[in-house]
């Protein structure tokens, strides 16, 4: 005699703990206007971001002495990202007059990274789902 296995998809989904990591990468710092510089941080969410999903992200740029030089605090939503190839990507910006002086001795601290997917909150810092891509590009030189 065969047994038929039945289950509720909703019950199955509620029992699954989602683990959607994000990756952050400082891609450039440029002068934008009126003495203000902007450090662009690429944010990759390793899953699609739905229309009601959100990423609460707080970043703090500090110099080598630990002094705060700029911050980013905002919510990233569906309208802010490009959903491509199974990922959601966007850039966020830390802007201030002092960011123009940033060098490799500065750090960007991730103070908050909370992802809300289908109404469920995941603290990405607590679950160690925040990854850093600290890629260093090569210098460009003209001539020899």
Short mmCIF file of N, CA, C and O in Angstrom, two decimals:
data_model
loop_
_atom_site.label_atom_id
_atom_site.label_comp_id
_atom_site.label_asym_id
_atom_site.label_seq_id
_atom_site.Cartn_x
_atom_site.Cartn_y
_atom_site.Cartn_z
N UNK A 1 0.83 -1.16 0.00
CA UNK A 1 0.00 0.00 0.00
C UNK A 1 0.89 1.25 0.00
O UNK A 1 1.82 1.36 0.79
N UNK A 2 0.63 2.19 -0.88
CA UNK A 2 1.41 3.43 -0.98
C UNK A 2 0.84 4.48 -0.06
O UNK A 2 -0.36 4.62 0.07
N UNK A 3 1.74 5.20 0.57
CA UNK A 3 1.33 6.35 1.36
C UNK A 3 1.53 7.59 0.52
O UNK A 3 2.54 7.72 -0.16
N UNK A 4 0.59 8.46 0.58
CA UNK A 4 0.70 9.73 -0.14
C UNK A 4 1.14 10.79 0.84
O UNK A 4 0.52 10.98 1.89
N UNK A 5 2.24 11.42 0.51
CA UNK A 5 2.80 12.46 1.36
C UNK A 5 2.23 13.80 0.93
O UNK A 5 2.33 14.19 -0.23
N UNK A 6 1.61 14.48 1.85
CA UNK A 6 1.09 15.81 1.56
C UNK A 6 1.69 16.79 2.55
O UNK A 6 2.04 16.43 3.67
N UNK A 7 1.82 18.00 2.13
CA UNK A 7 2.34 19.05 3.00
C UNK A 7 1.81 20.38 2.54
O UNK A 7 1.41 20.55 1.40
N UNK A 8 1.85 21.31 3.43
CA UNK A 8 1.43 22.67 3.13
C UNK A 8 2.66 23.47 2.73
O UNK A 8 3.63 23.53 3.48
N UNK A 9 2.62 24.07 1.57
CA UNK A 9 3.74 24.89 1.11
C UNK A 9 3.98 26.04 2.07
O UNK A 9 5.12 26.37 2.40
N UNK A 10 2.93 26.65 2.57
CA UNK A 10 3.08 27.76 3.52
C UNK A 10 3.77 27.29 4.80
O UNK A 10 4.63 27.97 5.34
N UNK A 11 3.40 26.09 5.28
CA UNK A 11 4.03 25.56 6.49
C UNK A 11 5.50 25.26 6.23
O UNK A 11 6.35 25.51 7.08
N UNK A 12 5.79 24.74 5.06
CA UNK A 12 7.18 24.44 4.71
C UNK A 12 8.00 25.72 4.63
O UNK A 12 9.09 25.80 5.17
N UNK A 13 7.47 26.75 3.99
CA UNK A 13 8.19 28.00 3.84
C UNK A 13 8.40 28.68 5.20
O UNK A 13 9.42 29.29 5.43
N UNK A 14 7.43 28.58 6.09
CA UNK A 14 7.59 29.24 7.39
C UNK A 14 8.61 28.53 8.26
O UNK A 14 9.16 29.12 9.17
N UNK A 15 8.87 27.25 7.97
CA UNK A 15 9.86 26.53 8.77
C UNK A 15 11.27 26.71 8.23
O UNK A 15 12.24 26.37 8.89
N UNK A 16 11.39 27.25 7.02
CA UNK A 16 12.69 27.45 6.41
C UNK A 16 13.25 28.80 6.85
O UNK A 16 12.59 29.82 6.75
N UNK A 17 14.45 28.79 7.38
CA UNK A 17 15.11 30.04 7.75
C UNK A 17 15.84 30.54 6.50
O UNK A 17 16.65 29.83 5.94
N UNK A 18 15.50 31.74 6.07
CA UNK A 18 16.15 32.26 4.89
C UNK A 18 17.51 32.82 5.26
O UNK A 18 17.71 33.34 6.33
N UNK A 19 18.43 32.65 4.37
CA UNK A 19 19.79 33.16 4.58
C UNK A 19 20.22 33.83 3.29
O UNK A 19 20.68 33.17 2.37
N UNK A 20 20.01 35.10 3.20
CA UNK A 20 20.37 35.85 2.01
C UNK A 20 21.52 36.78 2.36
O UNK A 20 21.31 37.80 2.99
N UNK A 21 22.73 36.41 1.97
CA UNK A 21 23.86 37.27 2.29
C UNK A 21 23.90 38.51 1.40
O UNK A 21 23.29 38.55 0.33
N UNK A 22 24.63 39.52 1.88
CA UNK A 22 24.91 40.70 1.06
C UNK A 22 26.43 40.86 1.00
O UNK A 22 27.15 40.41 1.87
N UNK A 23 26.88 41.50 -0.07
CA UNK A 23 28.29 41.83 -0.23
C UNK A 23 28.41 43.33 -0.45
O UNK A 23 27.66 43.90 -1.25
N UNK A 24 29.35 43.95 0.24
CA UNK A 24 29.61 45.38 0.09
C UNK A 24 31.00 45.58 -0.49
O UNK A 24 31.94 44.87 -0.13
N UNK A 25 31.12 46.56 -1.40
CA UNK A 25 32.42 46.89 -1.98
C UNK A 25 32.49 48.40 -2.23
O UNK A 25 31.61 48.97 -2.86
N UNK A 26 33.54 49.03 -1.70
CA UNK A 26 33.78 50.44 -2.00
C UNK A 26 34.31 50.50 -3.44
O UNK A 26 35.37 49.97 -3.73
N UNK A 27 33.55 51.12 -4.33
CA UNK A 27 33.93 51.11 -5.74
C UNK A 27 34.63 52.38 -6.20
O UNK A 27 35.45 52.33 -7.11
N UNK A 28 34.32 53.52 -5.58
CA UNK A 28 34.99 54.76 -5.98
C UNK A 28 34.67 55.87 -4.99
O UNK A 28 33.68 55.82 -4.27
N UNK A 29 35.55 56.85 -4.94
CA UNK A 29 35.29 58.10 -4.22
C UNK A 29 35.58 59.22 -5.19
O UNK A 29 36.67 59.28 -5.77
N UNK A 30 34.61 60.09 -5.39
CA UNK A 30 34.76 61.17 -6.36
C UNK A 30 34.21 62.48 -5.81
O UNK A 30 33.33 62.48 -4.94
N UNK A 31 34.72 63.57 -6.37
CA UNK A 31 34.21 64.90 -6.07
C UNK A 31 32.88 65.04 -6.79
O UNK A 31 32.77 64.75 -7.98
N UNK A 32 31.81 65.47 -6.08
CA UNK A 32 30.51 65.60 -6.73
C UNK A 32 30.07 67.04 -6.94
O UNK A 32 29.53 67.36 -7.98
N UNK A 33 30.25 67.93 -5.96
CA UNK A 33 29.93 69.34 -6.15
C UNK A 33 30.12 70.12 -4.86
O UNK A 33 30.08 69.55 -3.78
N UNK A 34 30.33 71.39 -4.97
CA UNK A 34 30.43 72.31 -3.83
C UNK A 34 31.30 71.80 -2.69
O UNK A 34 30.94 71.93 -1.51
N UNK A 35 32.42 71.20 -3.00
CA UNK A 35 33.34 70.72 -1.98
C UNK A 35 32.94 69.40 -1.35
O UNK A 35 33.54 68.96 -0.38
N UNK A 36 31.94 68.77 -1.89
CA UNK A 36 31.45 67.50 -1.34
C UNK A 36 32.01 66.34 -2.15
O UNK A 36 32.03 66.38 -3.38
N UNK A 37 32.47 65.33 -1.45
CA UNK A 37 32.90 64.09 -2.11
C UNK A 37 31.93 62.98 -1.76
O UNK A 37 31.23 63.04 -0.75
N UNK A 38 31.91 61.97 -2.61
CA UNK A 38 30.98 60.87 -2.45
C UNK A 38 31.72 59.55 -2.58
O UNK A 38 32.36 59.30 -3.59
N UNK A 39 31.62 58.73 -1.54
CA UNK A 39 32.17 57.37 -1.59
C UNK A 39 31.03 56.45 -1.99
O UNK A 39 30.03 56.34 -1.28
N UNK A 40 31.17 55.80 -3.15
CA UNK A 40 30.14 54.89 -3.65
C UNK A 40 30.43 53.49 -3.15
O UNK A 40 31.52 52.97 -3.31
N UNK A 41 29.42 52.89 -2.53
CA UNK A 41 29.50 51.54 -2.02
C UNK A 41 28.53 50.68 -2.80
O UNK A 41 27.33 50.94 -2.81
N UNK A 42 29.05 49.66 -3.49
CA UNK A 42 28.19 48.73 -4.21
C UNK A 42 27.62 47.73 -3.22
O UNK A 42 28.34 47.15 -2.42
N UNK A 43 26.30 47.55 -3.27
CA UNK A 43 25.61 46.59 -2.40
C UNK A 43 25.01 45.51 -3.28
O UNK A 43 24.22 45.81 -4.18
N UNK A 44 25.40 44.27 -3.04
CA UNK A 44 24.82 43.14 -3.76
C UNK A 44 24.06 42.28 -2.77
O UNK A 44 24.62 41.81 -1.78
N UNK A 45 22.77 42.11 -3.03
CA UNK A 45 21.93 41.21 -2.23
C UNK A 45 21.85 39.93 -3.04
O UNK A 45 21.41 39.94 -4.19
N UNK A 46 22.29 38.82 -2.48
CA UNK A 46 22.43 37.58 -3.25
C UNK A 46 21.11 36.84 -3.41
O UNK A 46 21.01 35.63 -3.22
N UNK A 47 20.09 37.59 -3.77
CA UNK A 47 18.77 37.07 -4.09
C UNK A 47 18.00 38.25 -4.69
O UNK A 47 18.40 39.39 -4.54
N UNK A 48 16.89 37.97 -5.35
CA UNK A 48 16.06 39.05 -5.84
C UNK A 48 15.44 39.79 -4.66
O UNK A 48 15.17 39.19 -3.62
N UNK A 49 15.21 41.07 -4.81
CA UNK A 49 14.53 41.86 -3.80
C UNK A 49 13.11 42.12 -4.32
O UNK A 49 12.94 42.72 -5.37
N UNK A 50 12.11 41.61 -3.61
CA UNK A 50 10.72 41.75 -4.02
C UNK A 50 10.18 43.13 -3.75
O UNK A 50 10.80 43.95 -3.06
N UNK A 51 8.98 43.40 -4.27
CA UNK A 51 8.38 44.73 -4.17
C UNK A 51 8.16 45.19 -2.73
O UNK A 51 8.21 46.38 -2.45
N UNK A 52 7.92 44.27 -1.81
CA UNK A 52 7.69 44.68 -0.42
C UNK A 52 8.90 44.41 0.48
O UNK A 52 8.85 44.67 1.67
N UNK A 53 9.99 43.90 -0.09
CA UNK A 53 11.19 43.60 0.68
C UNK A 53 12.02 44.86 0.90
O UNK A 53 11.96 45.81 0.12
N UNK A 54 12.83 44.85 1.97
CA UNK A 54 13.63 46.03 2.31
C UNK A 54 14.95 45.59 2.92
O UNK A 54 15.03 44.55 3.58
N UNK A 55 15.98 46.41 2.72
CA UNK A 55 17.25 46.24 3.41
C UNK A 55 17.54 47.54 4.16
O UNK A 55 17.70 48.59 3.55
N UNK A 56 17.57 47.45 5.49
CA UNK A 56 17.93 48.60 6.32
C UNK A 56 19.44 48.55 6.48
O UNK A 56 19.98 47.58 7.01
N UNK A 57 20.13 49.59 6.00
CA UNK A 57 21.58 49.59 5.98
C UNK A 57 22.12 50.89 6.56
O UNK A 57 21.74 51.97 6.11
N UNK A 58 23.00 50.77 7.56
CA UNK A 58 23.66 51.92 8.17
C UNK A 58 25.17 51.72 8.07
O UNK A 58 25.68 50.69 8.53
N UNK A 59 25.87 52.69 7.48
CA UNK A 59 27.31 52.64 7.32
C UNK A 59 27.93 53.89 7.94
O UNK A 59 27.34 54.97 7.88
N UNK A 60 29.14 53.73 8.49
CA UNK A 60 29.86 54.86 9.08
C UNK A 60 31.29 54.83 8.57
O UNK A 60 31.99 53.83 8.72
N UNK A 61 31.73 55.93 7.94
CA UNK A 61 33.12 56.06 7.48
C UNK A 61 33.93 56.74 8.57
O UNK A 61 33.55 57.79 9.09
N UNK A 62 35.07 56.09 8.93
CA UNK A 62 35.94 56.64 9.96
C UNK A 62 37.37 56.75 9.44
O UNK A 62 37.82 55.91 8.67
N UNK A 63 38.07 57.80 9.90
CA UNK A 63 39.47 57.94 9.53
C UNK A 63 40.33 57.03 10.42
O UNK A 63 39.80 56.31 11.28
N UNK A 64 41.65 57.07 10.22
CA UNK A 64 42.54 56.16 10.95
C UNK A 64 42.53 56.41 12.46
O UNK A 64 42.84 55.52 13.24
N UNK A 65 42.12 57.61 12.89
CA UNK A 65 42.03 57.91 14.32
C UNK A 65 40.67 57.48 14.90
O UNK A 65 40.44 57.62 16.10
N UNK A 66 39.78 56.98 14.05
CA UNK A 66 38.47 56.54 14.50
C UNK A 66 37.41 57.63 14.52
O UNK A 66 36.30 57.41 14.98
N UNK A 67 37.75 58.81 13.96
CA UNK A 67 36.80 59.92 13.92
C UNK A 67 35.81 59.71 12.77
O UNK A 67 36.21 59.40 11.65
N UNK A 68 34.53 59.89 13.05
CA UNK A 68 33.49 59.73 12.03
C UNK A 68 33.61 60.84 11.01
O UNK A 68 33.64 62.03 11.34
N UNK A 69 33.68 60.45 9.74
CA UNK A 69 33.84 61.41 8.64
C UNK A 69 32.64 61.44 7.71
O UNK A 69 32.55 62.30 6.84
N UNK A 70 31.73 60.50 7.85
CA UNK A 70 30.54 60.47 7.02
C UNK A 70 29.70 59.24 7.34
O UNK A 70 30.21 58.26 7.87
N UNK A 71 28.40 59.34 7.04
CA UNK A 71 27.50 58.22 7.33
C UNK A 71 26.51 58.01 6.19
O UNK A 71 26.28 58.90 5.37
N UNK A 72 25.95 56.82 6.16
CA UNK A 72 24.84 56.48 5.29
C UNK A 72 23.85 55.70 6.14
O UNK A 72 24.21 54.69 6.76
N UNK A 73 22.62 56.16 6.22
CA UNK A 73 21.56 55.47 6.94
C UNK A 73 20.31 55.55 6.09
O UNK A 73 19.79 56.64 5.87
N UNK A 74 19.84 54.40 5.61
CA UNK A 74 18.66 54.44 4.74
C UNK A 74 18.08 53.04 4.59
O UNK A 74 18.62 52.07 5.12
N UNK A 75 17.00 52.99 3.84
CA UNK A 75 16.33 51.74 3.53
C UNK A 75 16.41 51.53 2.02
O UNK A 75 16.06 52.42 1.24
N UNK A 76 16.91 50.39 1.62
CA UNK A 76 16.98 50.04 0.20
C UNK A 76 15.74 49.22 -0.12
O UNK A 76 15.44 48.23 0.56
N UNK A 77 15.01 49.65 -1.16
CA UNK A 77 13.78 48.97 -1.53
C UNK A 77 13.85 48.50 -2.98
O UNK A 77 14.83 48.76 -3.69
N UNK A 78 12.80 47.86 -3.42
CA UNK A 78 12.68 47.30 -4.77
C UNK A 78 13.03 48.34 -5.85
O UNK A 78 13.73 48.04 -6.80
N UNK A 79 12.57 49.57 -5.68
CA UNK A 79 12.81 50.62 -6.66
C UNK A 79 14.25 51.10 -6.72
O UNK A 79 14.65 51.76 -7.68
N UNK A 80 15.05 50.75 -5.72
CA UNK A 80 16.44 51.18 -5.65
C UNK A 80 17.42 50.22 -6.32
O UNK A 80 18.59 50.56 -6.49
N UNK A 81 16.97 49.01 -6.64
CA UNK A 81 17.90 47.97 -7.08
C UNK A 81 17.63 47.53 -8.50
O UNK A 81 16.56 47.76 -9.06
N UNK A 82 18.64 46.87 -9.07
CA UNK A 82 18.49 46.15 -10.33
C UNK A 82 18.48 44.68 -9.98
O UNK A 82 19.42 44.18 -9.37
N UNK A 83 17.40 43.98 -10.32
CA UNK A 83 17.32 42.55 -10.10
C UNK A 83 17.78 41.84 -11.37
O UNK A 83 17.07 41.80 -12.36
N UNK A 84 19.01 41.32 -11.35
CA UNK A 84 19.58 40.63 -12.50
C UNK A 84 20.33 39.38 -12.05
O UNK A 84 20.98 39.39 -11.00
N UNK A 85 20.26 38.35 -12.84
CA UNK A 85 21.05 37.13 -12.61
C UNK A 85 20.91 36.59 -11.19
O UNK A 85 21.89 36.14 -10.59
N UNK A 86 19.72 36.63 -10.64
CA UNK A 86 19.47 36.08 -9.32
C UNK A 86 19.95 36.94 -8.17
O UNK A 86 19.98 36.50 -7.03
N UNK A 87 20.36 38.18 -8.47
CA UNK A 87 20.86 39.09 -7.44
C UNK A 87 20.21 40.46 -7.59
O UNK A 87 19.75 40.81 -8.66
N UNK A 88 20.25 41.21 -6.52
CA UNK A 88 19.81 42.61 -6.54
C UNK A 88 21.04 43.46 -6.24
O UNK A 88 21.77 43.19 -5.29
N UNK A 89 21.28 44.48 -7.06
CA UNK A 89 22.45 45.33 -6.83
C UNK A 89 22.06 46.81 -6.88
O UNK A 89 21.13 47.20 -7.58
N UNK A 90 22.80 47.59 -6.13
CA UNK A 90 22.63 49.04 -6.13
C UNK A 90 23.88 49.67 -5.56
O UNK A 90 24.74 48.98 -5.02
N UNK A 91 23.99 50.97 -5.67
CA UNK A 91 25.06 51.72 -5.01
C UNK A 91 24.44 52.63 -3.97
O UNK A 91 23.35 53.19 -4.19
N UNK A 92 25.12 52.77 -2.84
CA UNK A 92 24.75 53.75 -1.82
C UNK A 92 25.95 54.68 -1.66
O UNK A 92 27.06 54.34 -2.07
N UNK A 93 25.73 55.86 -1.06
CA UNK A 93 26.76 56.87 -1.05
C UNK A 93 26.96 57.48 0.33
O UNK A 93 25.99 57.83 1.01
N UNK A 94 28.22 57.59 0.73
CA UNK A 94 28.59 58.33 1.93
C UNK A 94 29.17 59.64 1.42
O UNK A 94 30.19 59.64 0.73
N UNK A 95 28.50 60.75 1.76
CA UNK A 95 28.90 62.04 1.20
C UNK A 95 29.23 63.04 2.31
O UNK A 95 28.48 63.17 3.27
N UNK A 96 30.36 63.71 2.14
CA UNK A 96 30.75 64.80 3.05
C UNK A 96 31.97 65.49 2.47
O UNK A 96 32.61 65.00 1.54
N UNK A 97 32.30 66.65 3.02
CA UNK A 97 33.51 67.36 2.60
C UNK A 97 34.75 66.55 2.96
O UNK A 97 35.75 66.56 2.25
N UNK A 98 34.69 65.85 4.06
CA UNK A 98 35.86 65.14 4.56
C UNK A 98 36.17 63.84 3.83
O UNK A 98 37.29 63.35 3.88
N UNK A 99 35.19 63.29 3.14
CA UNK A 99 35.41 62.02 2.41
C UNK A 99 36.44 62.20 1.30
O UNK A 99 37.09 61.24 0.90
N UNK A 100 36.65 63.44 0.85
CA UNK A 100 37.66 63.69 -0.19
C UNK A 100 39.06 63.25 0.26
O UNK A 100 39.89 62.90 -0.55
N UNK A 101 39.31 63.25 1.57
CA UNK A 101 40.62 62.88 2.09
C UNK A 101 40.77 61.39 2.41
O UNK A 101 41.77 60.97 2.98
N UNK A 102 39.79 60.59 2.02
CA UNK A 102 39.83 59.16 2.35
C UNK A 102 41.01 58.46 1.67
O UNK A 102 41.37 58.78 0.54
N UNK A 103 41.61 57.55 2.40
CA UNK A 103 42.66 56.70 1.83
C UNK A 103 42.50 55.30 2.43
O UNK A 103 41.51 55.01 3.10
N UNK A 104 43.47 54.42 2.20
CA UNK A 104 43.36 53.04 2.67
C UNK A 104 43.40 52.90 4.19
O UNK A 104 43.17 51.83 4.71
N UNK A 105 43.68 53.98 4.91
CA UNK A 105 43.67 53.89 6.38
C UNK A 105 42.26 54.09 6.94
O UNK A 105 42.03 53.83 8.10
N UNK A 106 41.34 54.56 6.11
CA UNK A 106 39.96 54.75 6.54
C UNK A 106 39.22 53.42 6.50
O UNK A 106 39.58 52.52 5.74
N UNK A 107 38.15 53.33 7.29
CA UNK A 107 37.30 52.14 7.25
C UNK A 107 35.84 52.56 7.18
O UNK A 107 35.46 53.65 7.64
N UNK A 108 35.06 51.68 6.60
CA UNK A 108 33.61 51.85 6.59
C UNK A 108 33.06 50.74 7.47
O UNK A 108 33.26 49.56 7.18
N UNK A 109 32.42 51.12 8.57
CA UNK A 109 31.84 50.16 9.49
C UNK A 109 30.37 49.94 9.15
O UNK A 109 29.64 50.91 8.95
N UNK A 110 29.97 48.69 9.10
CA UNK A 110 28.56 48.34 8.89
C UNK A 110 27.92 48.28 10.27
O UNK A 110 28.23 47.40 11.07
N UNK A 111 27.08 49.25 10.57
CA UNK A 111 26.45 49.33 11.89
C UNK A 111 25.13 48.58 11.94
O UNK A 111 24.74 48.07 12.98
N UNK A 112 24.41 48.53 10.81
CA UNK A 112 23.14 47.81 10.76
C UNK A 112 22.94 47.28 9.35
O UNK A 112 23.21 47.97 8.37
N UNK A 113 22.48 46.04 9.27
CA UNK A 113 22.10 45.42 8.00
C UNK A 113 20.98 44.44 8.31
O UNK A 113 21.22 43.32 8.74
N UNK A 114 19.76 44.91 8.14
CA UNK A 114 18.59 44.09 8.45
C UNK A 114 17.78 43.93 7.17
O UNK A 114 17.36 44.91 6.57
N UNK A 115 17.61 42.69 6.77
CA UNK A 115 16.86 42.38 5.55
C UNK A 115 15.48 41.89 5.94
O UNK A 115 15.33 41.03 6.80
N UNK A 116 14.45 42.47 5.29
CA UNK A 116 13.07 42.05 5.52
C UNK A 116 12.57 41.47 4.20
O UNK A 116 12.47 42.17 3.20
N UNK A 117 12.30 40.16 4.22
CA UNK A 117 11.81 39.45 3.04
C UNK A 117 10.52 38.75 3.42
O UNK A 117 10.47 38.01 4.41
N UNK A 118 9.48 39.00 2.64
CA UNK A 118 8.15 38.42 2.91
C UNK A 118 7.71 38.66 4.36
O UNK A 118 7.15 37.79 5.00
N UNK A 119 8.03 39.84 4.88
CA UNK A 119 7.63 40.21 6.22
C UNK A 119 8.49 39.64 7.34
O UNK A 119 8.27 39.92 8.50
N UNK A 120 9.49 38.85 6.99
CA UNK A 120 10.37 38.26 8.01
C UNK A 120 11.68 39.01 8.05
O UNK A 120 12.30 39.26 7.03
N UNK A 121 12.13 39.35 9.27
CA UNK A 121 13.35 40.12 9.47
C UNK A 121 14.53 39.19 9.70
O UNK A 121 14.43 38.21 10.43
N UNK A 122 15.65 39.54 9.09
CA UNK A 122 16.89 38.81 9.33
C UNK A 122 17.98 39.83 9.60
O UNK A 122 18.28 40.67 8.75
N UNK A 123 18.59 39.76 10.79
CA UNK A 123 19.70 40.63 11.13
C UNK A 123 20.95 40.01 10.51
O UNK A 123 21.47 39.00 10.99
N UNK A 124 21.40 40.59 9.41
CA UNK A 124 22.52 40.02 8.65
C UNK A 124 23.84 40.09 9.40
O UNK A 124 24.74 39.30 9.13
N UNK A 125 23.97 41.01 10.35
CA UNK A 125 25.18 41.08 11.16
C UNK A 125 25.21 39.91 12.15
O UNK A 125 26.24 39.25 12.29
N UNK A 126 24.08 39.64 12.78
CA UNK A 126 24.03 38.55 13.75
C UNK A 126 24.20 37.18 13.08
O UNK A 126 24.78 36.27 13.67
N UNK A 127 23.67 37.04 11.87
CA UNK A 127 23.77 35.75 11.17
C UNK A 127 25.03 35.66 10.30
O UNK A 127 25.18 34.71 9.55
N UNK A 128 25.89 36.67 10.42
CA UNK A 128 27.16 36.71 9.68
C UNK A 128 26.96 36.56 8.17
O UNK A 128 27.67 35.84 7.49
N UNK A 129 25.98 37.30 7.65
CA UNK A 129 25.65 37.27 6.23
C UNK A 129 26.12 38.53 5.49
O UNK A 129 25.73 38.76 4.36
N UNK A 130 26.94 39.36 6.15
CA UNK A 130 27.50 40.55 5.50
C UNK A 130 28.93 40.22 5.10
O UNK A 130 29.77 39.91 5.94
N UNK A 131 29.18 40.27 3.80
CA UNK A 131 30.51 39.96 3.28
C UNK A 131 31.11 41.22 2.67
O UNK A 131 30.39 42.07 2.14
N UNK A 132 32.42 41.32 2.73
CA UNK A 132 33.11 42.49 2.20
C UNK A 132 34.00 42.04 1.05
O UNK A 132 34.77 41.09 1.17
N UNK A 133 33.89 42.72 -0.07
CA UNK A 133 34.78 42.50 -1.21
C UNK A 133 35.78 43.66 -1.17
O UNK A 133 35.46 44.76 -1.57
N UNK A 134 36.97 43.40 -0.67
CA UNK A 134 37.97 44.45 -0.48
C UNK A 134 38.96 44.47 -1.63
O UNK A 134 40.15 44.68 -1.44
N UNK A 135 38.47 44.26 -2.83
CA UNK A 135 39.29 44.24 -4.04
C UNK A 135 40.03 45.57 -4.21
O UNK A 135 39.46 46.63 -4.02
N UNK A 136 41.30 45.48 -4.53
CA UNK A 136 42.12 46.66 -4.79
C UNK A 136 42.45 46.73 -6.27
O UNK A 136 43.14 45.85 -6.79
N UNK A 137 41.96 47.74 -6.96
CA UNK A 137 42.27 47.85 -8.39
C UNK A 137 43.73 48.24 -8.61
O UNK A 137 44.39 48.74 -7.72
N UNK A 138 44.20 47.95 -9.80
CA UNK A 138 45.56 48.35 -10.16
C UNK A 138 45.62 49.85 -10.45
O UNK A 138 44.61 50.44 -10.83
N UNK A 139 46.76 50.42 -10.25
CA UNK A 139 46.96 51.82 -10.63
C UNK A 139 47.04 51.90 -12.14
O UNK A 139 47.47 50.96 -12.82
N UNK A 140 46.65 53.03 -12.68
CA UNK A 140 46.74 53.28 -14.12
C UNK A 140 47.81 54.32 -14.34
O UNK A 140 47.84 55.36 -13.68
N UNK A 141 48.70 54.05 -15.28
CA UNK A 141 49.80 54.96 -15.55
C UNK A 141 49.86 55.22 -17.05
O UNK A 141 49.71 54.31 -17.87
N UNK A 142 50.08 56.46 -17.41
CA UNK A 142 50.22 56.83 -18.83
C UNK A 142 51.69 56.80 -19.18
O UNK A 142 52.53 57.36 -18.46
N UNK A 143 52.03 56.14 -20.27
CA UNK A 143 53.45 56.03 -20.68
C UNK A 143 54.13 54.92 -19.92
O UNK A 143 53.52 54.01 -19.38
N UNK A 144 55.46 55.02 -19.85
CA UNK A 144 56.22 53.97 -19.20
C UNK A 144 56.38 54.29 -17.79
O UNK A 144 56.73 54.04 -16.85
#
